[in-house]
Coordinates of C-alpha atoms in Angstrom, one line a residue:
X14 CA 135.8 61.6 110.2
X15 CA 132.7 63.7 110.0
X16 CA 131.8 63.5 113.7
X17 CA 129.1 65.2 115.8
X18 CA 128.7 65.6 119.6
X19 CA 126.1 63.5 121.3
X20 CA 124.3 66.4 122.8
X21 CA 124.2 70.0 121.5
X22 CA 120.8 71.2 122.7
X23 CA 117.4 70.7 121.1
X24 CA 118.3 71.8 117.6
X25 CA 118.0 68.7 115.4
X26 CA 121.3 67.2 114.6
X27 CA 122.9 63.9 113.6
X28 CA 124.5 62.3 116.6
X29 CA 126.1 58.8 115.8
X30 CA 126.8 58.2 119.5
X31 CA 123.1 58.9 120.4
X32 CA 123.1 59.6 124.1
X33 CA 126.3 57.7 124.8
X34 CA 128.4 60.6 126.2
X35 CA 131.6 58.5 126.5
X36 CA 131.3 57.3 122.9
X37 CA 130.7 60.8 121.7
X38 CA 133.9 61.9 123.5
X39 CA 135.9 59.1 121.8
X40 CA 134.6 60.0 118.4
X41 CA 135.7 63.6 118.9
X42 CA 139.1 62.7 120.1
X43 CA 139.8 60.2 117.3
X44 CA 138.3 62.6 114.7
X45 CA 140.5 65.6 115.5
X46 CA 143.6 64.5 113.6
X47 CA 145.4 64.9 110.3
X48 CA 147.6 62.5 108.4
X49 CA 147.9 58.9 109.4
X50 CA 146.7 57.0 112.5
X51 CA 148.4 57.9 115.7
X52 CA 149.4 55.2 118.2
X53 CA 147.5 57.2 120.9
X54 CA 144.3 56.8 118.9
X55 CA 144.7 53.0 118.8
X56 CA 145.4 53.0 122.5
X57 CA 142.4 55.2 123.2
X58 CA 139.9 53.0 121.2
X59 CA 141.4 49.8 122.6
X60 CA 141.1 50.9 126.2
X61 CA 137.6 52.2 125.6
X62 CA 136.2 49.0 124.2
X63 CA 138.0 47.0 126.9
X64 CA 136.4 49.1 129.6
X65 CA 133.0 48.4 128.0
X66 CA 133.4 44.8 129.2
X67 CA 130.7 42.2 128.7
X68 CA 127.8 44.6 128.4
X69 CA 127.0 43.1 125.0
X70 CA 124.4 45.6 124.0
X71 CA 126.6 48.6 124.8
X72 CA 129.6 46.9 123.2
X73 CA 127.7 46.3 120.0
X74 CA 126.6 50.0 119.8
X75 CA 130.1 51.3 120.4
X76 CA 131.8 48.9 118.0
X77 CA 129.3 49.5 115.2
X78 CA 129.4 53.3 115.6
X79 CA 133.1 53.5 115.7
X80 CA 133.4 51.0 112.8
X81 CA 130.9 53.0 110.7
X82 CA 132.7 56.2 111.3
X83 CA 136.1 54.6 110.5
X84 CA 134.8 53.0 107.3
X85 CA 133.2 56.2 106.1
X86 CA 136.4 58.3 106.8
X87 CA 138.7 55.8 105.1
X88 CA 140.8 55.7 108.3
X89 CA 143.4 53.0 108.8
X90 CA 142.6 52.8 112.5
X91 CA 141.3 49.2 112.3
X92 CA 144.3 47.9 110.4
X93 CA 146.8 49.7 112.6
X94 CA 145.2 48.2 115.7
X95 CA 145.1 44.7 114.3
X96 CA 148.7 45.0 113.2
X97 CA 149.7 46.0 116.7
X98 CA 147.5 43.4 118.4
X99 CA 146.8 40.5 116.0
X100 CA 145.6 38.2 118.9
X101 CA 143.3 40.8 120.6
X102 CA 139.7 39.8 120.1
X103 CA 138.6 43.4 120.2
X104 CA 141.0 44.3 117.5
X105 CA 139.8 41.3 115.4
X106 CA 136.1 42.2 115.9
X107 CA 136.7 45.9 115.2
X108 CA 138.6 45.2 112.0
X109 CA 135.9 42.8 110.8
X110 CA 133.2 45.3 111.5
X111 CA 135.0 48.0 109.6
X112 CA 135.3 45.6 106.7
X113 CA 131.6 44.7 107.0
X114 CA 130.6 48.4 107.0
X115 CA 132.5 49.0 103.8
X116 CA 131.1 45.8 102.3
X117 CA 127.5 46.9 103.0
X118 CA 128.3 50.3 101.5
X119 CA 129.9 48.8 98.4
X120 CA 127.8 45.7 98.2
X121 CA 131.0 43.7 98.1
X122 CA 133.4 42.4 100.7
X123 CA 137.1 42.9 100.2
X124 CA 138.9 39.7 101.2
X125 CA 135.8 38.0 102.6
X126 CA 137.8 34.9 103.6
X127 CA 140.1 36.9 105.8
X128 CA 137.2 38.7 107.5
X129 CA 135.4 35.4 108.2
X130 CA 138.5 33.9 109.6
X131 CA 139.0 36.9 111.9
X132 CA 135.5 36.5 113.2
X133 CA 136.0 32.9 114.0
X134 CA 139.3 33.7 115.7
X135 CA 137.7 36.4 117.8
X136 CA 135.0 33.9 118.7
X137 CA 137.6 31.4 119.9
X138 CA 139.4 34.0 121.9
X139 CA 136.2 35.4 123.5
X140 CA 133.7 32.6 123.4
X141 CA 130.9 34.5 125.3
X142 CA 130.9 37.5 122.9
X143 CA 128.0 37.4 120.4
X144 CA 129.5 40.2 118.2
X145 CA 131.8 38.0 116.0
X146 CA 128.7 36.0 115.1
X147 CA 126.7 39.0 114.5
X148 CA 129.4 40.3 112.1
X149 CA 129.2 37.0 110.3
X150 CA 125.4 37.5 109.9
X151 CA 126.2 40.8 108.2
X152 CA 128.7 39.1 105.9
X153 CA 126.2 36.4 105.1
X154 CA 123.9 39.2 103.7
X155 CA 126.6 40.2 101.2
X156 CA 127.8 36.8 100.3
X157 CA 124.2 35.4 100.3
X158 CA 124.9 32.3 102.4
X159 CA 122.4 29.5 102.2
X160 CA 119.6 29.9 104.7
X161 CA 120.7 26.9 106.7
X162 CA 124.2 28.4 107.3
X163 CA 122.6 31.8 108.2
X164 CA 120.3 30.0 110.7
X165 CA 123.3 28.3 112.3
X166 CA 125.1 31.6 112.7
X167 CA 121.9 33.2 114.1
X168 CA 121.7 30.5 116.7
X169 CA 125.3 31.1 117.8
X170 CA 124.7 34.9 118.1
X171 CA 121.4 34.8 119.9
X172 CA 122.5 31.8 122.0
X173 CA 125.0 34.3 123.6
X174 CA 122.7 37.2 123.8
X175 CA 119.1 36.3 123.2
X176 CA 117.8 39.8 122.4
X177 CA 120.8 41.2 120.7
X178 CA 119.5 44.2 118.7
X179 CA 122.0 44.1 115.9
X180 CA 121.6 40.4 115.3
X181 CA 117.8 40.9 114.7
X182 CA 118.5 43.8 112.4
X183 CA 121.0 41.8 110.4
X184 CA 118.7 38.9 110.0
X185 CA 115.8 41.2 109.0
X186 CA 117.9 42.7 106.3
X187 CA 119.1 39.3 105.1
X188 CA 115.5 38.1 104.7
X189 CA 114.3 41.3 103.0
X190 CA 113.3 41.3 99.3
X191 CA 115.8 44.1 98.7
X192 CA 118.6 41.7 99.5
X193 CA 117.4 38.5 97.8
X194 CA 114.8 37.4 100.4
X195 CA 111.1 38.0 100.2
X196 CA 108.3 39.8 102.0
X197 CA 106.9 36.4 103.0
X198 CA 110.3 35.5 104.7
X199 CA 110.2 38.7 106.6
X200 CA 106.6 38.2 107.8
X201 CA 107.5 34.6 108.8
X202 CA 110.5 35.9 110.9
X203 CA 108.4 38.6 112.5
X204 CA 105.6 36.2 113.3
X205 CA 108.0 33.8 115.0
X206 CA 109.8 36.4 117.2
X207 CA 107.0 38.8 117.9
X208 CA 105.5 37.1 120.9
X209 CA 108.8 36.1 122.4
X210 CA 110.5 39.5 122.7
X211 CA 110.0 41.4 125.9
X212 CA 108.4 44.8 125.4
X213 CA 111.5 46.7 126.5
X214 CA 114.2 44.4 125.0
X215 CA 117.0 45.9 122.9
X216 CA 115.4 44.2 119.8
X217 CA 111.8 45.3 120.6
X218 CA 111.7 47.6 117.6
X219 CA 112.3 44.8 115.1
X220 CA 108.6 44.5 114.1
X221 CA 108.1 48.3 113.7
X222 CA 111.4 48.5 111.8
X223 CA 110.1 45.8 109.4
X224 CA 106.8 47.8 109.0
X225 CA 108.6 51.0 108.2
X226 CA 110.7 49.3 105.6
X227 CA 107.6 47.8 104.1
X228 CA 105.9 51.2 104.0
X229 CA 108.9 52.8 102.4
X230 CA 109.1 50.1 99.8
X231 CA 105.4 50.7 98.9
X232 CA 106.0 54.4 98.6
X233 CA 109.1 53.8 96.4
X234 CA 107.0 51.9 93.9
X235 CA 104.9 54.9 93.1
X236 CA 101.5 54.9 91.6
X237 CA 98.6 53.3 93.4
X238 CA 100.9 51.4 95.8
X239 CA 102.4 54.7 97.0
X240 CA 99.0 56.4 97.3
X241 CA 97.6 53.6 99.5
X242 CA 100.8 52.9 101.5
X243 CA 99.3 54.7 104.5
X244 CA 96.7 52.0 104.8
X245 CA 99.4 49.7 106.1
X246 CA 99.0 51.3 109.5
X247 CA 95.2 51.2 109.7
X248 CA 94.5 47.8 111.2
X249 CA 95.7 44.4 112.2
X250 CA 98.9 43.5 113.9
X251 CA 101.0 46.5 112.6
X252 CA 98.4 48.9 114.0
X253 CA 98.4 47.1 117.3
X254 CA 102.2 47.1 117.5
X255 CA 102.4 50.8 116.7
X256 CA 99.8 51.6 119.3
X257 CA 101.7 49.7 122.0
X258 CA 105.0 51.3 121.0
X259 CA 103.4 54.8 121.1
X260 CA 102.1 54.2 124.6
X261 CA 105.3 52.7 126.1
X262 CA 108.6 53.5 124.3
X263 CA 109.0 57.2 125.1
X264 CA 108.2 56.8 128.8
X265 CA 111.3 57.8 130.9
X266 CA 113.3 54.7 131.8
X267 CA 111.2 52.3 129.7
X268 CA 114.1 51.6 127.3
X269 CA 117.5 51.0 128.7
X270 CA 119.4 49.8 125.7
X271 CA 122.2 51.7 124.0
X272 CA 120.4 52.4 120.7
X273 CA 117.0 53.4 122.3
X274 CA 117.1 56.8 120.6
X275 CA 117.4 55.1 117.2
X276 CA 114.3 53.1 117.9
X277 CA 112.5 56.3 119.0
X278 CA 113.3 57.8 115.7
X279 CA 111.7 54.8 114.0
X280 CA 108.6 55.3 116.2
X281 CA 108.3 59.0 115.5
X282 CA 108.6 58.3 111.7
X283 CA 106.0 55.5 111.9
X284 CA 103.5 57.7 113.7
X285 CA 104.0 60.5 111.2
X286 CA 103.6 58.1 108.3
X287 CA 100.4 56.8 109.8
X288 CA 99.0 60.3 109.9
X289 CA 99.4 60.5 113.7
X290 CA 101.9 63.4 113.9
X291 CA 100.1 64.8 117.0
X292 CA 100.8 61.5 118.8
X293 CA 104.4 61.7 117.8
X294 CA 104.9 64.9 119.7
X295 CA 105.9 63.2 123.0
X296 CA 108.4 61.0 121.1
X297 CA 110.0 64.1 119.5
X298 CA 110.2 65.6 123.0
X299 CA 112.0 62.5 124.3
X300 CA 114.5 62.6 121.5
X301 CA 115.6 66.2 122.2
X302 CA 116.6 66.7 118.6
X303 CA 118.7 63.5 118.2
X304 CA 118.3 62.4 114.6
X305 CA 119.3 59.1 113.0
X306 CA 119.8 59.1 109.2
X307 CA 117.4 56.2 108.6
X308 CA 114.4 56.3 108.4
X309 CA 114.2 60.0 107.7
X310 CA 116.6 60.1 104.8
X311 CA 114.3 58.0 102.6
X312 CA 112.8 61.1 100.9
X313 CA 115.2 63.9 101.7
X314 CA 117.9 65.1 104.1
X315 CA 117.3 63.4 107.4
X316 CA 117.7 66.4 109.7
X317 CA 115.4 68.5 107.4
X318 CA 112.7 65.8 107.3
X319 CA 112.9 65.3 111.0
X320 CA 112.5 69.0 111.7
X321 CA 109.6 69.3 109.3
X322 CA 107.7 66.4 111.0
X323 CA 108.6 67.6 114.5
X324 CA 107.2 71.1 113.6
X325 CA 104.0 69.5 112.4
X326 CA 103.7 67.5 115.6
X327 CA 104.2 70.6 117.6
X328 CA 101.6 72.5 115.7
X329 CA 99.1 69.7 116.2
X330 CA 99.7 69.7 119.9
X331 CA 98.9 73.4 120.0
X332 CA 95.6 72.8 118.3
X333 CA 96.6 72.5 114.6
X334 CA 96.0 69.6 112.3
X335 CA 98.3 66.7 112.6
X336 CA 99.2 64.4 109.7
X337 CA 101.8 62.7 107.7

C-alpha cells in the first residue's frame, strides 16, 4: 500500500488517517510487507476494529480508510480475514467496504449479490451498527437502485446514527447529476437536512460539500459558466453557510468527529474558490499541512494545489492581496 504517516510536521502531505494516530500506525504496520497477506496482519486489523467499539463515527472512518488503502493496493487482506472469520460482522463489513471501494473506482461491482448479502448478514449479527447500511447506500449508487429502495436504506442507516457523515456523503453522491441524479434532487436533499443538522455534527459539512461539487461542475463546463462560477459564493444560502463555517469550524475543539480535517480541507478550498484566501489562512493553520485528495485534485496534484493556495493565504495575511 502507498501509505503515509498521520503527522510529519507542517509540510503539506497526504495523510489518509488524518489525525487518527492509532489508524496511522496500523496503516504503516500493514503496509510494510511483501508477498501475500500474513496472518498477523489479519489479527492486527481485526483487533483494531474490535477495540474501536461502538463509536460509529470513528469506526466508519477507520473502516473506510483501511478499505480504501486495501482496495487501492490490490491486497487480499479482506478476503483472508473473511475466510478466517466468515461469521465476524467486522470481517463482513470490511470485505464489503473493500468491494465497494473497488466498485466506485471501476464503476462496477464484482459479485454485487454477494456483497449485498454480506451487508445484510453483518446487520443481523450487529444490529446497532449503521455501517452495513451505509455500505449498501454506496452499492445503491453503482447499481442505481430505485429511489424508494435507497430511501429505505437511508432510514436504516440514519436510524442507527442520525448524523453519520458517510451516510450523508453517499446519499449526496447518489443524488448528484454526475451519477444519474439531478441538481434539483441535490438541492431538495440539502434543503431538507440543512436546518436539522447541528453545527458541529459529523455531517455538518454536507451543504458546503455540495456547493464545492456544484462549483467544480460549473468550472468543468468551461466558457461562460466557468468564468462566472465564482458568483456561486456571492450571496444567498451558500454564502451564509460559508460564512458560518469560516467563523466556527477551525476553532479548537469545535469539531470532534474523526474526519474533521477532511471537512476543514473543504472549507479552505471553498474560501479560496470564493476569493477569500486571506480568510482561509486560519483554516490552513488548523490543518497543519494535512491534505485530502478531494477537493484539491480537481485541477492538479492535490498537495501542489493545497500548497499554492496556502501560500496565497499567508501572503494575504501578511498584507498581500488574497484571492482564488
